[in-house]
Amino acid sequence: MKILTKSLLLLLLGLGANLSAYAEDDSWGNLNNQAVALSQQGQYPTAIAAEKRALQLIQGSAAALPLDVAGIMSNLAWLYSAQKQYALAEPFLKRVLTIKERILGQDHQDVASTLSQLALVYRQSGREENAEYVEKRAAAILGLKPH
């Protein structure tokens, strides 16, 4: 399970690391890159602070794309999860899910990825029923058979 979680982190943070290429003012992208590097060094509180600042900047940017905002929020959710702060991670994941569903559609594989991340948060916080429901929805999107 730890290997899966670490792999998910690297995937999510790796995707977020490329966000700066899409913005005219990439100061939020630079902060995101710093947060990725800090998280890889295990400096989660400092990484969280950098991601929070990146989120403030990107939300104030006219050039920001909603999926870029979702990427930063997803990274923040992962960082909070890594610190076992599931109550802080959950609202970000729900916002990411809403953004992705609106832009990509409810059956997109990126939606399934976010659902899987949300299921991990539910499972880690002892909300098994919620986790099972979300996992089934992700599996349905990916065409997988539930366990």
PDB file of N, CA and C in Angstrom, residues 47-129:
ATOM      1  N   ALA A  47       6.639  22.433   2.000  1.00  0.00           N
ATOM      2  CA  ALA A  47       6.024  22.173   0.696  1.00  0.00           C
ATOM      3  C   ALA A  47       4.570  22.635   0.693  1.00  0.00           C
ATOM      4  N   ILE A  48       3.865  22.392   1.785  1.00  0.00           N
ATOM      5  CA  ILE A  48       2.469  22.831   1.889  1.00  0.00           C
ATOM      6  C   ILE A  48       2.381  24.349   1.797  1.00  0.00           C
ATOM      7  N   ALA A  49       3.277  25.030   2.492  1.00  0.00           N
ATOM      8  CA  ALA A  49       3.279  26.500   2.454  1.00  0.00           C
ATOM      9  C   ALA A  49       3.522  26.999   1.025  1.00  0.00           C
ATOM     10  N   ALA A  50       4.443  26.366   0.308  1.00  0.00           N
ATOM     11  CA  ALA A  50       4.726  26.772  -1.073  1.00  0.00           C
ATOM     12  C   ALA A  50       3.515  26.512  -1.974  1.00  0.00           C
ATOM     13  N   GLU A  51       2.864  25.357  -1.802  1.00  0.00           N
ATOM     14  CA  GLU A  51       1.679  25.044  -2.619  1.00  0.00           C
ATOM     15  C   GLU A  51       0.523  25.987  -2.304  1.00  0.00           C
ATOM     16  N   LYS A  52       0.356  26.338  -1.040  1.00  0.00           N
ATOM     17  CA  LYS A  52      -0.710  27.275  -0.682  1.00  0.00           C
ATOM     18  C   LYS A  52      -0.482  28.626  -1.350  1.00  0.00           C
ATOM     19  N   ARG A  53       0.747  29.060  -1.363  1.00  0.00           N
ATOM     20  CA  ARG A  53       1.066  30.333  -2.019  1.00  0.00           C
ATOM     21  C   ARG A  53       0.858  30.218  -3.524  1.00  0.00           C
ATOM     22  N   ALA A  54       1.259  29.082  -4.101  1.00  0.00           N
ATOM     23  CA  ALA A  54       1.045  28.851  -5.532  1.00  0.00           C
ATOM     24  C   ALA A  54      -0.451  28.894  -5.850  1.00  0.00           C
ATOM     25  N   LEU A  55      -1.257  28.312  -4.973  1.00  0.00           N
ATOM     26  CA  LEU A  55      -2.708  28.322  -5.186  1.00  0.00           C
ATOM     27  C   LEU A  55      -3.256  29.740  -5.142  1.00  0.00           C
ATOM     28  N   GLN A  56      -2.770  30.537  -4.202  1.00  0.00           N
ATOM     29  CA  GLN A  56      -3.206  31.937  -4.134  1.00  0.00           C
ATOM     30  C   GLN A  56      -2.865  32.673  -5.425  1.00  0.00           C
ATOM     31  N   LEU A  57      -1.653  32.467  -5.905  1.00  0.00           N
ATOM     32  CA  LEU A  57      -1.208  33.159  -7.116  1.00  0.00           C
ATOM     33  C   LEU A  57      -1.981  32.700  -8.352  1.00  0.00           C
ATOM     34  N   ILE A  58      -2.170  31.398  -8.480  1.00  0.00           N
ATOM     35  CA  ILE A  58      -2.847  30.894  -9.677  1.00  0.00           C
ATOM     36  C   ILE A  58      -4.319  31.297  -9.681  1.00  0.00           C
ATOM     37  N   GLN A  59      -4.939  31.333  -8.525  1.00  0.00           N
ATOM     38  CA  GLN A  59      -6.338  31.738  -8.467  1.00  0.00           C
ATOM     39  C   GLN A  59      -6.503  33.218  -8.785  1.00  0.00           C
ATOM     40  N   GLY A  60      -5.447  33.997  -8.614  1.00  0.00           N
ATOM     41  CA  GLY A  60      -5.504  35.413  -8.932  1.00  0.00           C
ATOM     42  C   GLY A  60      -5.020  35.738 -10.338  1.00  0.00           C
ATOM     43  N   SER A  61      -4.648  34.716 -11.096  1.00  0.00           N
ATOM     44  CA  SER A  61      -4.113  34.920 -12.440  1.00  0.00           C
ATOM     45  C   SER A  61      -5.207  34.778 -13.486  1.00  0.00           C
ATOM     46  N   ALA A  62      -5.279  35.755 -14.362  1.00  0.00           N
ATOM     47  CA  ALA A  62      -6.265  35.705 -15.442  1.00  0.00           C
ATOM     48  C   ALA A  62      -5.912  34.621 -16.456  1.00  0.00           C
ATOM     49  N   ALA A  63      -4.637  34.239 -16.519  1.00  0.00           N
ATOM     50  CA  ALA A  63      -4.184  33.247 -17.487  1.00  0.00           C
ATOM     51  C   ALA A  63      -4.343  31.810 -16.980  1.00  0.00           C
ATOM     52  N   ALA A  64      -4.723  31.652 -15.733  1.00  0.00           N
ATOM     53  CA  ALA A  64      -4.811  30.312 -15.146  1.00  0.00           C
ATOM     54  C   ALA A  64      -5.952  29.511 -15.754  1.00  0.00           C
ATOM     55  N   LEU A  65      -5.660  28.274 -16.048  1.00  0.00           N
ATOM     56  CA  LEU A  65      -6.667  27.342 -16.541  1.00  0.00           C
ATOM     57  C   LEU A  65      -7.215  26.538 -15.363  1.00  0.00           C
ATOM     58  N   PRO A  66      -8.495  26.203 -15.379  1.00  0.00           N
ATOM     59  CA  PRO A  66      -9.072  25.460 -14.257  1.00  0.00           C
ATOM     60  C   PRO A  66      -8.344  24.150 -13.947  1.00  0.00           C
ATOM     61  N   LEU A  67      -7.857  23.460 -14.968  1.00  0.00           N
ATOM     62  CA  LEU A  67      -7.143  22.214 -14.701  1.00  0.00           C
ATOM     63  C   LEU A  67      -5.793  22.468 -14.041  1.00  0.00           C
ATOM     64  N   ASP A  68      -5.194  23.628 -14.288  1.00  0.00           N
ATOM     65  CA  ASP A  68      -3.967  23.998 -13.573  1.00  0.00           C
ATOM     66  C   ASP A  68      -4.263  24.203 -12.099  1.00  0.00           C
ATOM     67  N   VAL A  69      -5.362  24.896 -11.817  1.00  0.00           N
ATOM     68  CA  VAL A  69      -5.792  25.115 -10.435  1.00  0.00           C
ATOM     69  C   VAL A  69      -6.048  23.763  -9.772  1.00  0.00           C
ATOM     70  N   ALA A  70      -6.710  22.880 -10.486  1.00  0.00           N
ATOM     71  CA  ALA A  70      -6.994  21.547  -9.950  1.00  0.00           C
ATOM     72  C   ALA A  70      -5.700  20.785  -9.658  1.00  0.00           C
ATOM     73  N   GLY A  71      -4.693  20.954 -10.491  1.00  0.00           N
ATOM     74  CA  GLY A  71      -3.407  20.293 -10.261  1.00  0.00           C
ATOM     75  C   GLY A  71      -2.756  20.744  -8.971  1.00  0.00           C
ATOM     76  N   ILE A  72      -2.770  22.038  -8.724  1.00  0.00           N
ATOM     77  CA  ILE A  72      -2.211  22.568  -7.477  1.00  0.00           C
ATOM     78  C   ILE A  72      -3.007  22.034  -6.283  1.00  0.00           C
ATOM     79  N   MET A  73      -4.333  22.049  -6.395  1.00  0.00           N
ATOM     80  CA  MET A  73      -5.171  21.554  -5.297  1.00  0.00           C
ATOM     81  C   MET A  73      -4.933  20.066  -5.039  1.00  0.00           C
ATOM     82  N   SER A  74      -4.755  19.317  -6.101  1.00  0.00           N
ATOM     83  CA  SER A  74      -4.486  17.889  -5.965  1.00  0.00           C
ATOM     84  C   SER A  74      -3.158  17.660  -5.242  1.00  0.00           C
ATOM     85  N   ASN A  75      -2.157  18.442  -5.594  1.00  0.00           N
ATOM     86  CA  ASN A  75      -0.864  18.344  -4.913  1.00  0.00           C
ATOM     87  C   ASN A  75      -1.012  18.684  -3.432  1.00  0.00           C
ATOM     88  N   LEU A  76      -1.761  19.740  -3.143  1.00  0.00           N
ATOM     89  CA  LEU A  76      -1.994  20.114  -1.746  1.00  0.00           C
ATOM     90  C   LEU A  76      -2.684  18.986  -0.987  1.00  0.00           C
ATOM     91  N   ALA A  77      -3.672  18.382  -1.616  1.00  0.00           N
ATOM     92  CA  ALA A  77      -4.390  17.271  -0.980  1.00  0.00           C
ATOM     93  C   ALA A  77      -3.433  16.128  -0.664  1.00  0.00           C
ATOM     94  N   TRP A  78      -2.547  15.827  -1.611  1.00  0.00           N
ATOM     95  CA  TRP A  78      -1.605  14.740  -1.359  1.00  0.00           C
ATOM     96  C   TRP A  78      -0.683  15.092  -0.203  1.00  0.00           C
ATOM     97  N   LEU A  79      -0.189  16.317  -0.198  1.00  0.00           N
ATOM     98  CA  LEU A  79       0.712  16.732   0.888  1.00  0.00           C
ATOM     99  C   LEU A  79       0.021  16.645   2.241  1.00  0.00           C
ATOM    100  N   TYR A  80      -1.237  17.078   2.314  1.00  0.00           N
ATOM    101  CA  TYR A  80      -1.982  16.953   3.558  1.00  0.00           C
ATOM    102  C   TYR A  80      -2.171  15.484   3.932  1.00  0.00           C
ATOM    103  N   SER A  81      -2.457  14.650   2.949  1.00  0.00           N
ATOM    104  CA  SER A  81      -2.618  13.223   3.214  1.00  0.00           C
ATOM    105  C   SER A  81      -1.326  12.612   3.744  1.00  0.00           C
ATOM    106  N   ALA A  82      -0.211  13.019   3.167  1.00  0.00           N
ATOM    107  CA  ALA A  82       1.088  12.507   3.618  1.00  0.00           C
ATOM    108  C   ALA A  82       1.362  12.873   5.077  1.00  0.00           C
ATOM    109  N   GLN A  83       0.734  13.951   5.526  1.00  0.00           N
ATOM    110  CA  GLN A  83       0.875  14.394   6.915  1.00  0.00           C
ATOM    111  C   GLN A  83      -0.266  13.866   7.796  1.00  0.00           C
ATOM    112  N   LYS A  84      -1.077  12.969   7.213  1.00  0.00           N
ATOM    113  CA  LYS A  84      -2.234  12.385   7.909  1.00  0.00           C
ATOM    114  C   LYS A  84      -3.267  13.444   8.310  1.00  0.00           C
ATOM    115  N   GLN A  85      -3.332  14.513   7.541  1.00  0.00           N
ATOM    116  CA  GLN A  85      -4.304  15.580   7.760  1.00  0.00           C
ATOM    117  C   GLN A  85      -5.432  15.419   6.741  1.00  0.00           C
ATOM    118  N   TYR A  86      -6.162  14.316   6.905  1.00  0.00           N
ATOM    119  CA  TYR A  86      -7.175  13.935   5.925  1.00  0.00           C
ATOM    120  C   TYR A  86      -8.331  14.920   5.847  1.00  0.00           C
ATOM    121  N   ALA A  87      -8.676  15.518   6.965  1.00  0.00           N
ATOM    122  CA  ALA A  87      -9.777  16.494   6.963  1.00  0.00           C
ATOM    123  C   ALA A  87      -9.419  17.721   6.128  1.00  0.00           C
ATOM    124  N   LEU A  88      -8.143  18.025   6.010  1.00  0.00           N
ATOM    125  CA  LEU A  88      -7.711  19.149   5.165  1.00  0.00           C
ATOM    126  C   LEU A  88      -7.590  18.725   3.699  1.00  0.00           C
ATOM    127  N   ALA A  89      -7.261  17.469   3.461  1.00  0.00           N
ATOM    128  CA  ALA A  89      -7.106  16.962   2.093  1.00  0.00           C
ATOM    129  C   ALA A  89      -8.451  16.811   1.390  1.00  0.00           C
ATOM    130  N   GLU A  90      -9.450  16.327   2.104  1.00  0.00           N
ATOM    131  CA  GLU A  90     -10.735  15.997   1.491  1.00  0.00           C
ATOM    132  C   GLU A  90     -11.393  17.142   0.726  1.00  0.00           C
ATOM    133  N   PRO A  91     -11.522  18.349   1.295  1.00  0.00           N
ATOM    134  CA  PRO A  91     -12.195  19.411   0.532  1.00  0.00           C
ATOM    135  C   PRO A  91     -11.462  19.777  -0.763  1.00  0.00           C
ATOM    136  N   PHE A  92     -10.141  19.702  -0.747  1.00  0.00           N
ATOM    137  CA  PHE A  92      -9.399  19.985  -1.981  1.00  0.00           C
ATOM    138  C   PHE A  92      -9.709  18.934  -3.037  1.00  0.00           C
ATOM    139  N   LEU A  93      -9.751  17.669  -2.629  1.00  0.00           N
ATOM    140  CA  LEU A  93     -10.043  16.603  -3.589  1.00  0.00           C
ATOM    141  C   LEU A  93     -11.453  16.728  -4.149  1.00  0.00           C
ATOM    142  N   LYS A  94     -12.386  17.129  -3.312  1.00  0.00           N
ATOM    143  CA  LYS A  94     -13.755  17.307  -3.799  1.00  0.00           C
ATOM    144  C   LYS A  94     -13.828  18.444  -4.812  1.00  0.00           C
ATOM    145  N   ARG A  95     -13.068  19.512  -4.581  1.00  0.00           N
ATOM    146  CA  ARG A  95     -13.045  20.620  -5.538  1.00  0.00           C
ATOM    147  C   ARG A  95     -12.379  20.194  -6.841  1.00  0.00           C
ATOM    148  N   VAL A  96     -11.293  19.424  -6.731  1.00  0.00           N
ATOM    149  CA  VAL A  96     -10.607  18.909  -7.911  1.00  0.00           C
ATOM    150  C   VAL A  96     -11.564  18.032  -8.714  1.00  0.00           C
ATOM    151  N   LEU A  97     -12.287  17.177  -8.016  1.00  0.00           N
ATOM    152  CA  LEU A  97     -13.240  16.292  -8.672  1.00  0.00           C
ATOM    153  C   LEU A  97     -14.298  17.090  -9.429  1.00  0.00           C
ATOM    154  N   THR A  98     -14.820  18.115  -8.803  1.00  0.00           N
ATOM    155  CA  THR A  98     -15.834  18.962  -9.446  1.00  0.00           C
ATOM    156  C   THR A  98     -15.278  19.626 -10.706  1.00  0.00           C
ATOM    157  N   ILE A  99     -14.076  20.143 -10.620  1.00  0.00           N
ATOM    158  CA  ILE A  99     -13.445  20.803 -11.774  1.00  0.00           C
ATOM    159  C   ILE A  99     -13.250  19.803 -12.912  1.00  0.00           C
ATOM    160  N   LYS A 100     -12.682  18.652 -12.586  1.00  0.00           N
ATOM    161  CA  LYS A 100     -12.405  17.656 -13.627  1.00  0.00           C
ATOM    162  C   LYS A 100     -13.685  17.122 -14.257  1.00  0.00           C
ATOM    163  N   GLU A 101     -14.700  16.864 -13.447  1.00  0.00           N
ATOM    164  CA  GLU A 101     -15.961  16.366 -14.001  1.00  0.00           C
ATOM    165  C   GLU A 101     -16.590  17.392 -14.939  1.00  0.00           C
ATOM    166  N   ARG A 102     -16.520  18.660 -14.546  1.00  0.00           N
ATOM    167  CA  ARG A 102     -17.113  19.723 -15.360  1.00  0.00           C
ATOM    168  C   ARG A 102     -16.374  19.878 -16.694  1.00  0.00           C
ATOM    169  N   ILE A 103     -15.055  19.801 -16.654  1.00  0.00           N
ATOM    170  CA  ILE A 103     -14.265  20.057 -17.857  1.00  0.00           C
ATOM    171  C   ILE A 103     -14.049  18.795 -18.695  1.00  0.00           C
ATOM    172  N   LEU A 104     -13.758  17.691 -18.032  1.00  0.00           N
ATOM    173  CA  LEU A 104     -13.391  16.471 -18.749  1.00  0.00           C
ATOM    174  C   LEU A 104     -14.544  15.489 -18.932  1.00  0.00           C
ATOM    175  N   GLY A 105     -15.584  15.651 -18.117  1.00  0.00           N
ATOM    176  CA  GLY A 105     -16.694  14.705 -18.143  1.00  0.00           C
ATOM    177  C   GLY A 105     -16.570  13.701 -17.010  1.00  0.00           C
ATOM    178  N   GLN A 106     -17.698  13.153 -16.616  1.00  0.00           N
ATOM    179  CA  GLN A 106     -17.723  12.267 -15.445  1.00  0.00           C
ATOM    180  C   GLN A 106     -17.054  10.920 -15.678  1.00  0.00           C
ATOM    181  N   ASP A 107     -16.799  10.554 -16.914  1.00  0.00           N
ATOM    182  CA  ASP A 107     -16.225   9.243 -17.197  1.00  0.00           C
ATOM    183  C   ASP A 107     -14.780   9.300 -17.688  1.00  0.00           C
ATOM    184  N   HIS A 108     -14.105  10.393 -17.416  1.00  0.00           N
ATOM    185  CA  HIS A 108     -12.722  10.543 -17.854  1.00  0.00           C
ATOM    186  C   HIS A 108     -11.782   9.844 -16.871  1.00  0.00           C
ATOM    187  N   GLN A 109     -10.677   9.302 -17.372  1.00  0.00           N
ATOM    188  CA  GLN A 109      -9.756   8.584 -16.495  1.00  0.00           C
ATOM    189  C   GLN A 109      -9.088   9.492 -15.462  1.00  0.00           C
ATOM    190  N   ASP A 110      -8.952  10.791 -15.743  1.00  0.00           N
ATOM    191  CA  ASP A 110      -8.418  11.707 -14.736  1.00  0.00           C
ATOM    192  C   ASP A 110      -9.396  11.862 -13.577  1.00  0.00           C
ATOM    193  N   VAL A 111     -10.682  11.748 -13.864  1.00  0.00           N
ATOM    194  CA  VAL A 111     -11.699  11.759 -12.810  1.00  0.00           C
ATOM    195  C   VAL A 111     -11.515  10.506 -11.947  1.00  0.00           C
ATOM    196  N   ALA A 112     -11.271   9.367 -12.599  1.00  0.00           N
ATOM    197  CA  ALA A 112     -11.038   8.120 -11.864  1.00  0.00           C
ATOM    198  C   ALA A 112      -9.813   8.231 -10.963  1.00  0.00           C
ATOM    199  N   SER A 113      -8.782   8.899 -11.431  1.00  0.00           N
ATOM    200  CA  SER A 113      -7.569   9.094 -10.634  1.00  0.00           C
ATOM    201  C   SER A 113      -7.869   9.905  -9.374  1.00  0.00           C
ATOM    202  N   THR A 114      -8.639  10.958  -9.529  1.00  0.00           N
ATOM    203  CA  THR A 114      -9.019  11.779  -8.384  1.00  0.00           C
ATOM    204  C   THR A 114      -9.911  10.995  -7.430  1.00  0.00           C
ATOM    205  N   LEU A 115     -10.822  10.211  -7.986  1.00  0.00           N
ATOM    206  CA  LEU A 115     -11.675   9.362  -7.142  1.00  0.00           C
ATOM    207  C   LEU A 115     -10.823   8.380  -6.335  1.00  0.00           C
ATOM    208  N   SER A 116      -9.799   7.828  -6.945  1.00  0.00           N
ATOM    209  CA  SER A 116      -8.911   6.899  -6.238  1.00  0.00           C
ATOM    210  C   SER A 116      -8.176   7.595  -5.105  1.00  0.00           C
ATOM    211  N   GLN A 117      -7.741   8.815  -5.359  1.00  0.00           N
ATOM    212  CA  GLN A 117      -7.058   9.586  -4.324  1.00  0.00           C
ATOM    213  C   GLN A 117      -8.030   9.896  -3.182  1.00  0.00           C
ATOM    214  N   LEU A 118      -9.265  10.237  -3.520  1.00  0.00           N
ATOM    215  CA  LEU A 118     -10.278  10.504  -2.508  1.00  0.00           C
ATOM    216  C   LEU A 118     -10.593   9.239  -1.713  1.00  0.00           C
ATOM    217  N   ALA A 119     -10.650   8.101  -2.385  1.00  0.00           N
ATOM    218  CA  ALA A 119     -10.903   6.830  -1.697  1.00  0.00           C
ATOM    219  C   ALA A 119      -9.813   6.541  -0.670  1.00  0.00           C
ATOM    220  N   LEU A 120      -8.562   6.841  -1.015  1.00  0.00           N
ATOM    221  CA  LEU A 120      -7.462   6.646  -0.060  1.00  0.00           C
ATOM    222  C   LEU A 120      -7.658   7.517   1.184  1.00  0.00           C
ATOM    223  N   VAL A 121      -8.079   8.746   0.965  1.00  0.00           N
ATOM    224  CA  VAL A 121      -8.327   9.651   2.095  1.00  0.00           C
ATOM    225  C   VAL A 121      -9.451   9.096   2.966  1.00  0.00           C
ATOM    226  N   TYR A 122     -10.525   8.652   2.336  1.00  0.00           N
ATOM    227  CA  TYR A 122     -11.638   8.069   3.096  1.00  0.00           C
ATOM    228  C   TYR A 122     -11.177   6.833   3.869  1.00  0.00           C
ATOM    229  N   ARG A 123     -10.434   5.970   3.215  1.00  0.00           N
ATOM    230  CA  ARG A 123      -9.991   4.740   3.858  1.00  0.00           C
ATOM    231  C   ARG A 123      -9.057   5.041   5.035  1.00  0.00           C
ATOM    232  N   GLN A 124      -8.137   5.960   4.833  1.00  0.00           N
ATOM    233  CA  GLN A 124      -7.184   6.310   5.892  1.00  0.00           C
ATOM    234  C   GLN A 124      -7.867   6.989   7.073  1.00  0.00           C
ATOM    235  N   SER A 125      -8.992   7.624   6.821  1.00  0.00           N
ATOM    236  CA  SER A 125      -9.710   8.293   7.919  1.00  0.00           C
ATOM    237  C   SER A 125     -10.844   7.422   8.470  1.00  0.00           C
ATOM    238  N   GLY A 126     -10.845   6.139   8.072  1.00  0.00           N
ATOM    239  CA  GLY A 126     -11.780   5.189   8.650  1.00  0.00           C
ATOM    240  C   GLY A 126     -13.196   5.254   8.097  1.00  0.00           C
ATOM    241  N   ARG A 127     -13.359   5.806   6.928  1.00  0.00           N
ATOM    242  CA  ARG A 127     -14.693   5.927   6.326  1.00  0.00           C
ATOM    243  C   ARG A 127     -14.816   4.918   5.188  1.00  0.00           C
ATOM    244  N   GLU A 128     -14.870   3.649   5.562  1.00  0.00           N
ATOM    245  CA  GLU A 128     -14.843   2.536   4.617  1.00  0.00           C
ATOM    246  C   GLU A 128     -15.985   2.576   3.602  1.00  0.00           C
ATOM    247  N   GLU A 129     -17.187   2.887   4.056  1.00  0.00           N
ATOM    248  CA  GLU A 129     -18.326   2.907   3.130  1.00  0.00           C
ATOM    249  C   GLU A 129     -18.125   3.950   2.031  1.00  0.00           C
TER     250      GLU A 129
END
